[in-house]
mmCIF file of C-alpha atoms in Angstrom:
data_model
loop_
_atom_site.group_PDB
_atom_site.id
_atom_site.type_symbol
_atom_site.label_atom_id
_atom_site.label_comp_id
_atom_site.label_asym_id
_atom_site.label_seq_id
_atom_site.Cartn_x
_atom_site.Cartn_y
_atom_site.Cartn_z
ATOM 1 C CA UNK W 611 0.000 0.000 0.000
ATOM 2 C CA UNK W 612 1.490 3.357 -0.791
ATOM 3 C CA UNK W 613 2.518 6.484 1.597
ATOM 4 C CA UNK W 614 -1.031 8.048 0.566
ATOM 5 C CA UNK W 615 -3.404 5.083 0.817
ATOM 6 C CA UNK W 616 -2.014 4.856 4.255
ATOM 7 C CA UNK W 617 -2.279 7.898 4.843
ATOM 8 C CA UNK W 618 -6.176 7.230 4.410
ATOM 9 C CA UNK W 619 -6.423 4.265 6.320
ATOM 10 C CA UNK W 620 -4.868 6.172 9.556
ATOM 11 C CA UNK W 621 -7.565 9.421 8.821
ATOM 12 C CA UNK W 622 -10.637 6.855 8.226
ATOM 13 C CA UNK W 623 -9.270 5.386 11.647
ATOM 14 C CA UNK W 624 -8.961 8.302 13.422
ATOM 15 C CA UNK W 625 -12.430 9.415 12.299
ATOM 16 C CA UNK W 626 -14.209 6.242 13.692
ATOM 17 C CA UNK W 627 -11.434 6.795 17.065
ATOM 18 C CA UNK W 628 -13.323 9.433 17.345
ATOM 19 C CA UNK W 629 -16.636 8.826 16.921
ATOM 20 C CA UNK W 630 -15.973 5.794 19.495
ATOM 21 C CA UNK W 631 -14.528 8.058 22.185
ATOM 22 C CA UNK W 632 -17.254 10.511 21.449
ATOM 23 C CA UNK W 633 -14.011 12.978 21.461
ATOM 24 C CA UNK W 634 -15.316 16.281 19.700
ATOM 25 C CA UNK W 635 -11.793 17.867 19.934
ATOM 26 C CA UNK W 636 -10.164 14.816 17.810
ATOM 27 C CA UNK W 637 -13.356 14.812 15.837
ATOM 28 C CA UNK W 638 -12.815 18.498 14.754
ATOM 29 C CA UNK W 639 -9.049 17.654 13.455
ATOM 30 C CA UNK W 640 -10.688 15.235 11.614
ATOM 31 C CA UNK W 641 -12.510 17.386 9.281
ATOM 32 C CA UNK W 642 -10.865 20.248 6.706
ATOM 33 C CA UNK W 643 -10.368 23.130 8.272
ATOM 34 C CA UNK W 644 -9.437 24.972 4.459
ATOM 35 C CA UNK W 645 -12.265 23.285 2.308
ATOM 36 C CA UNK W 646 -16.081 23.027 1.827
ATOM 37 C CA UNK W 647 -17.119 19.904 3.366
ATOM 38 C CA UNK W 648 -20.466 17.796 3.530
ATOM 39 C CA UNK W 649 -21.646 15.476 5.819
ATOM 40 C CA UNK W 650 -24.604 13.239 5.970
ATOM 41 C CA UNK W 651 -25.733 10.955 8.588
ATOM 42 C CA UNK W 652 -27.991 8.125 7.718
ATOM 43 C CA UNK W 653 -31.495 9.766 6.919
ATOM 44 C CA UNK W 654 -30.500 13.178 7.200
ATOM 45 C CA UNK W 655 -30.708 15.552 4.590
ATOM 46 C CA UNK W 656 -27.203 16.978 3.314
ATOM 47 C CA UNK W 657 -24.918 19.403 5.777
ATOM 48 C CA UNK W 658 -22.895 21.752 3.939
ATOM 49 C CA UNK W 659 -20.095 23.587 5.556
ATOM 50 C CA UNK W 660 -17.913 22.932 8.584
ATOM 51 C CA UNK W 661 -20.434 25.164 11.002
ATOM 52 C CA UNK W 662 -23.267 22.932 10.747
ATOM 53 C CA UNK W 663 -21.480 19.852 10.333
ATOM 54 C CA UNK W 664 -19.890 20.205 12.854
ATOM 55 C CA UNK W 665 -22.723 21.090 15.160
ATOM 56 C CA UNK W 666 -23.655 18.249 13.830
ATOM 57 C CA UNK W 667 -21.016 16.072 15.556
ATOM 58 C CA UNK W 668 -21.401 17.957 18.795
ATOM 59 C CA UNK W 669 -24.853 17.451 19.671
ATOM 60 C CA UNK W 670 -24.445 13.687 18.255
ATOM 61 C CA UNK W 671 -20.972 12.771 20.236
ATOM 62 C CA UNK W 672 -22.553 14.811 23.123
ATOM 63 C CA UNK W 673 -25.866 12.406 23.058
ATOM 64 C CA UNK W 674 -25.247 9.706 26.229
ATOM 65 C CA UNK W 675 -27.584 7.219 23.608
ATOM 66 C CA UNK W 676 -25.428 7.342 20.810
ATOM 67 C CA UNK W 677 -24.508 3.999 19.916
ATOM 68 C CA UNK W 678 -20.920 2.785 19.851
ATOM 69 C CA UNK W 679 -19.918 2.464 16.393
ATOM 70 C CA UNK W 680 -16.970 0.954 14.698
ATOM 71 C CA UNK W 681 -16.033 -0.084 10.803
ATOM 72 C CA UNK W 682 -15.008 -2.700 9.319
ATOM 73 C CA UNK W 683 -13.815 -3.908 5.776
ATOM 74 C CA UNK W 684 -12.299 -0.720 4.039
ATOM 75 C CA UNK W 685 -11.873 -0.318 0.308
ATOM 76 C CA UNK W 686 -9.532 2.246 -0.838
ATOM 77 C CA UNK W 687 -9.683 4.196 -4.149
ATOM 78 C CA UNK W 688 -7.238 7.111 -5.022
ATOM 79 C CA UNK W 689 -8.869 10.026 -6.885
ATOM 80 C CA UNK W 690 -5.828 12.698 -7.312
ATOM 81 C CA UNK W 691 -1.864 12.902 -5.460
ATOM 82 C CA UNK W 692 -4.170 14.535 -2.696
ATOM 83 C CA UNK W 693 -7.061 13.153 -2.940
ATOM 84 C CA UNK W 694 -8.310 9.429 -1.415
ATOM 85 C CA UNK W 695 -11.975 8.073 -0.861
ATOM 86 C CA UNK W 696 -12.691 5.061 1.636
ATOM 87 C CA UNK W 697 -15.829 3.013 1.669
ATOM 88 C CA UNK W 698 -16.486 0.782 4.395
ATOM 89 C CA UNK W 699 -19.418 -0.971 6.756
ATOM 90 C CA UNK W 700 -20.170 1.114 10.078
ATOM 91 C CA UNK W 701 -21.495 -1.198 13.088
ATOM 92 C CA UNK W 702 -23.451 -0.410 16.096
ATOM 93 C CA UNK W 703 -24.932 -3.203 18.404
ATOM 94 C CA UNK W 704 -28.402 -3.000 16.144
ATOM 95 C CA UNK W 705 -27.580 -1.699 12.724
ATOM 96 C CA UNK W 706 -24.859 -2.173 9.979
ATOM 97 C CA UNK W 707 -24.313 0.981 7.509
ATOM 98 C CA UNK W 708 -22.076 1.690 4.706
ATOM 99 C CA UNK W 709 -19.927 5.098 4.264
ATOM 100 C CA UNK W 710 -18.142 6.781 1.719
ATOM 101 C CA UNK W 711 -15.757 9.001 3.563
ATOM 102 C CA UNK W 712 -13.671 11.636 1.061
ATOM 103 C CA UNK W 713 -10.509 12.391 2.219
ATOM 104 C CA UNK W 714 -8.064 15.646 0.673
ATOM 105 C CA UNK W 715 -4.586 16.340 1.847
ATOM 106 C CA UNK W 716 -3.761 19.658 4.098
ATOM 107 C CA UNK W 717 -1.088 20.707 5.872
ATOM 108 C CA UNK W 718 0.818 16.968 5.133
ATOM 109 C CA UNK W 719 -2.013 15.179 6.487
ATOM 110 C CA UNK W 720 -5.180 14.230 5.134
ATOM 111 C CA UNK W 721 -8.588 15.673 6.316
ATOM 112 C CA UNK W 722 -12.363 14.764 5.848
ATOM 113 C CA UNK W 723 -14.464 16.667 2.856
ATOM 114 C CA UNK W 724 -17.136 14.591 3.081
ATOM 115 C CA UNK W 725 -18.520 11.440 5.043
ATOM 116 C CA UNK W 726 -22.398 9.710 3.847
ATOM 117 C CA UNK W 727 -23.467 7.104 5.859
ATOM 118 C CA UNK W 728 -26.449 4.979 4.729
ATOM 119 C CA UNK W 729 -28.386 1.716 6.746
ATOM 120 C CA UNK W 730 -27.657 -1.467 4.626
ATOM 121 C CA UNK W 731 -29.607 -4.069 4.706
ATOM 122 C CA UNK W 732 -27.929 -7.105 3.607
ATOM 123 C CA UNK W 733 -24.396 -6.131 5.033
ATOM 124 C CA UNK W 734 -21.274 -8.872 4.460
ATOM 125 C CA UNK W 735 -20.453 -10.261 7.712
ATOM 126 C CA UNK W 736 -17.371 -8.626 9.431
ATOM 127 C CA UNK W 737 -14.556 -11.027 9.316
ATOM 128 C CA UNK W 738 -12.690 -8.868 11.875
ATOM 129 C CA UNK W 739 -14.671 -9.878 14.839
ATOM 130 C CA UNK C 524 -18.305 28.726 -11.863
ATOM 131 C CA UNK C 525 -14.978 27.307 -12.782
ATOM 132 C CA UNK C 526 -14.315 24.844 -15.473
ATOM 133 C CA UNK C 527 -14.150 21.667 -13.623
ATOM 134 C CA UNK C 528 -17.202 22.624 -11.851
ATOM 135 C CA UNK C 529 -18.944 23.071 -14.892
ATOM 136 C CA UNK C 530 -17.645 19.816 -16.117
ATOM 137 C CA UNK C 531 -18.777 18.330 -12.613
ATOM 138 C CA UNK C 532 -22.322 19.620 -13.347
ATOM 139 C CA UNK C 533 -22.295 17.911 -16.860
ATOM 140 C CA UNK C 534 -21.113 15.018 -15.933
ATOM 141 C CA UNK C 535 -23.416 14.750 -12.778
ATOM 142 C CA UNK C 536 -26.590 15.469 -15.079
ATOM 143 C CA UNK C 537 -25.167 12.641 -17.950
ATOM 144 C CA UNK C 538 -25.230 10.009 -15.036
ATOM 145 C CA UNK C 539 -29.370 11.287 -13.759
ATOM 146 C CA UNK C 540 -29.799 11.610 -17.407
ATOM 147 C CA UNK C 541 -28.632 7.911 -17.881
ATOM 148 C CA UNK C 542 -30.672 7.014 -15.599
ATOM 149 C CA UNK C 543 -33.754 8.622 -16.110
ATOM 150 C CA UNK C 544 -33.815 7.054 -19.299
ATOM 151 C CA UNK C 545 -32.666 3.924 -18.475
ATOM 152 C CA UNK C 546 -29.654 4.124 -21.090
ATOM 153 C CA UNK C 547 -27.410 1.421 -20.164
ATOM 154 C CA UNK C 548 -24.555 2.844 -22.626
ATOM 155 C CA UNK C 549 -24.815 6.597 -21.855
ATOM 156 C CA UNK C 550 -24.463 4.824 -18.042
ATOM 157 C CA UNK C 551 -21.738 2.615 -18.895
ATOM 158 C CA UNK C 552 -20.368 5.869 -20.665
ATOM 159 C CA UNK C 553 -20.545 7.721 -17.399
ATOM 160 C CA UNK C 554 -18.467 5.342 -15.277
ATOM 161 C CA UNK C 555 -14.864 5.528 -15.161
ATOM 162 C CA UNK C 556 -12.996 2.999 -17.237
ATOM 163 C CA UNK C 557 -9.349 3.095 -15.816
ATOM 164 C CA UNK C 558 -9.989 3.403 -12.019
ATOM 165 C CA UNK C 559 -11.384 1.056 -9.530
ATOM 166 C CA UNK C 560 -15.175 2.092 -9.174
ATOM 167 C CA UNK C 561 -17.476 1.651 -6.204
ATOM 168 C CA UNK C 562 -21.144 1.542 -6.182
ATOM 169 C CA UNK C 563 -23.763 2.137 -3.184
ATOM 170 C CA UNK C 564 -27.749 1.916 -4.196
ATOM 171 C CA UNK C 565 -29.812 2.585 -1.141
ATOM 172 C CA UNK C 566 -29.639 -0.311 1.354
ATOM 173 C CA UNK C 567 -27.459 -2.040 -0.710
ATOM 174 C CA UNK C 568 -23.985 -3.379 0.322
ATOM 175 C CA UNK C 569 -21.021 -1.594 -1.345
ATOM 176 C CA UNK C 570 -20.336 -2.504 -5.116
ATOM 177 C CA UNK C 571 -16.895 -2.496 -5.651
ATOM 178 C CA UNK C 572 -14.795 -2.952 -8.711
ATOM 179 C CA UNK C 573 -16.281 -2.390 -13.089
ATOM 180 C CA UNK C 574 -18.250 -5.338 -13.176
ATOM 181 C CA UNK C 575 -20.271 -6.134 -10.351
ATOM 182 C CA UNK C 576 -20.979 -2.127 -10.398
ATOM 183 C CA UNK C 577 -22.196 -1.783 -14.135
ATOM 184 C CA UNK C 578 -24.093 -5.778 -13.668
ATOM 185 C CA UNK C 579 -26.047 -3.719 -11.192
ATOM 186 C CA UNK C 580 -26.933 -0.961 -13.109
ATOM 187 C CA UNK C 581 -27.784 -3.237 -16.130
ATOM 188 C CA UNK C 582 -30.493 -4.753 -13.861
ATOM 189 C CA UNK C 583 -32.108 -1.531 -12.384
ATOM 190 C CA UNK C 584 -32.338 -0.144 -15.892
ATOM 191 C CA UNK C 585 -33.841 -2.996 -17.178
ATOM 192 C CA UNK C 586 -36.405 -3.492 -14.591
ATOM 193 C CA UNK C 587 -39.598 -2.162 -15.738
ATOM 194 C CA UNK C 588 -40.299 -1.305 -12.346
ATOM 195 C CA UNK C 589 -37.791 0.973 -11.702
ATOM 196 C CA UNK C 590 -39.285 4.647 -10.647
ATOM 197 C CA UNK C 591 -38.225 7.227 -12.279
ATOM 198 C CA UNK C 592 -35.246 9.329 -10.700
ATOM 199 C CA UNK C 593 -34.475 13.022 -11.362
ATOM 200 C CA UNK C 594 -32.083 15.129 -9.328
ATOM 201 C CA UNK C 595 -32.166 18.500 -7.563
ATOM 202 C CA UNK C 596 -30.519 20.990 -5.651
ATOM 203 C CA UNK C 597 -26.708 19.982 -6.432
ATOM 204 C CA UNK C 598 -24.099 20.872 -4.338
ATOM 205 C CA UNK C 599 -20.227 21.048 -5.844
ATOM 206 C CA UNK C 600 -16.767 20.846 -3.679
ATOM 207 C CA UNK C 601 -13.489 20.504 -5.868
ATOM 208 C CA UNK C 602 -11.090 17.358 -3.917
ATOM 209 C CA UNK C 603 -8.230 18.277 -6.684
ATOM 210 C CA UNK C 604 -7.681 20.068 -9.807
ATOM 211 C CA UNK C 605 -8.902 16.928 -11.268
ATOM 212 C CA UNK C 606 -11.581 15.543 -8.791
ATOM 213 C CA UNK C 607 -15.219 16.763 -7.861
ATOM 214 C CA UNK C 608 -17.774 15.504 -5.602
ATOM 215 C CA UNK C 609 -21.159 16.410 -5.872
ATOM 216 C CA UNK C 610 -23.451 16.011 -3.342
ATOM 217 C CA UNK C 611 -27.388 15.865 -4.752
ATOM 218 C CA UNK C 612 -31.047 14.764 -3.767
ATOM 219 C CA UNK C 613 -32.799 12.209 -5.915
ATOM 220 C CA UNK C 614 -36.294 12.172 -6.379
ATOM 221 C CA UNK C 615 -38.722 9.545 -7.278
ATOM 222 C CA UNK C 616 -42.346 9.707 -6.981
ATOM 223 C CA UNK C 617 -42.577 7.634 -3.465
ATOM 224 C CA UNK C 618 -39.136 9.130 -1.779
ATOM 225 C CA UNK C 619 -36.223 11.173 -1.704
ATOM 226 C CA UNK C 620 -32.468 10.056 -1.600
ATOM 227 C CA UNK C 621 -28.882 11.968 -0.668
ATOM 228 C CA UNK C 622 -26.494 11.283 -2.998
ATOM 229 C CA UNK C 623 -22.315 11.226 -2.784
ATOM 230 C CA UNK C 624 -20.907 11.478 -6.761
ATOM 231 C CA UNK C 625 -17.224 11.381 -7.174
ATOM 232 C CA UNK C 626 -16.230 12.557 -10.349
ATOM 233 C CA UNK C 627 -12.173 12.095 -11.930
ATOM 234 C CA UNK C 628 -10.955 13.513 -15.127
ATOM 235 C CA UNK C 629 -10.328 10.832 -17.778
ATOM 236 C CA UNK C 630 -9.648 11.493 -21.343
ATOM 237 C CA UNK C 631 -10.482 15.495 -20.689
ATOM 238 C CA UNK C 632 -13.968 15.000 -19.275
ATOM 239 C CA UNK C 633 -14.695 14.022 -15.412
ATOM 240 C CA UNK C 634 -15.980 10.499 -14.737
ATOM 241 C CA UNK C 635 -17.764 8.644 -11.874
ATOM 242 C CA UNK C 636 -15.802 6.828 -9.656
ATOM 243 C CA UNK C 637 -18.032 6.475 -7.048
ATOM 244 C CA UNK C 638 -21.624 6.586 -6.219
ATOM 245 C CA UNK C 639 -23.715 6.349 -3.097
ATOM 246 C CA UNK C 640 -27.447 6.959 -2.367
ATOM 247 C CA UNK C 641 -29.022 6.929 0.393
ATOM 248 C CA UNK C 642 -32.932 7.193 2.029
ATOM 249 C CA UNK C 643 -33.256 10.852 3.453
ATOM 250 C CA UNK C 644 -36.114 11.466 5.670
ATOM 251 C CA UNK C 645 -36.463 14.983 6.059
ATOM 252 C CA UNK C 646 -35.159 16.635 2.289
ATOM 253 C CA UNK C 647 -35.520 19.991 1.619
ATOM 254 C CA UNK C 648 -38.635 21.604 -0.699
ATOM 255 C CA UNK C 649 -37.247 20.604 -4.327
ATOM 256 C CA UNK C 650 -37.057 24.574 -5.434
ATOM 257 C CA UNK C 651 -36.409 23.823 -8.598
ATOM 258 C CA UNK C 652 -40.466 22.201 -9.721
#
């Protein structure tokens, strides 16, 4: 795997690292801080721009009945020297979705644009377990 | 609006206008030829690689059953000078869906790489009917 598909693997990690913790301050670093990004959440209509996405995350990561969520089975396609997008399965203890999760390089890291999440209904079984 | 934007809007209205009229070429046109694709239809498990993502599309548009699917208030964020993603609301005459489109230039025009849709309960008014 090359320097910038590993690159992508550590930022899709430290996305879901955060979501696990519930860690707002390690979710923010996550996301550009120099680009337009989008978020949706599964059923939500589209967020556009780092204020309400991000308000977004807060008042989800602050929620005590947010589900624990974790991914599994990452695919990894390279759209530009800077540019990476990862699709993988999200888990909770009741529900499997699947994520596309854009990733664009700043300041020698890479940084979330944009993250979808969607409930799938006939997930593959995660072999990580 | 720039020229890769304008290409991104193009190419984003070939791939609704594919599928509106269920044109399996103009789709297969669409799709990226030289980079891994992936594929998400809603509550589907993650498509991944030409075939199994084009197979899928050559049964939707065959399906006589299939609704009817227009798009509407696009939204445009460039990843690189040669990537786009577009993030759109599809509309069919029973429910409304978020869309993720990846777009990469290939051969001077932008092609889709990746494609997710997913169920969106709350959409905004389509302004644009």
């Amino acid at each position: 795997m090359d320097v910038l598909l590993e690159q992508a693997a550590f930022a899709n990690e430290a996305f879901y690292l955060a979501f696990e913790a519930k860690d707002y301050s390690a979710m923010d670093s996550v996301w550009s801080a120099s680009q337009g990004v989008m978020c949706m959440h599964p059923g939500w209509p589209a967020l556009v721009g780092r204020g309400s996405v991000m308000q977004s995350w807060q008042a989800i990561l602050d929620n005590p009945s947010q589900a624990q969520v974790s991914f599994f089975a990452p695919s990894f396609e390279r759209l530009a020297d800077t540019a990476v997008v990862v699709v993988c399965y999200e888990e909770t203890q009741s529900a499997v979705m699947v994520a596309t999760n854009v990733f664009v390089q700043e300041d020698e890291r890479l940084r979330m644009v944009v993250h979808q999440a969607g409930y799938c209904d006939n997930p593959p079984v995660n072999e990580s377990r």
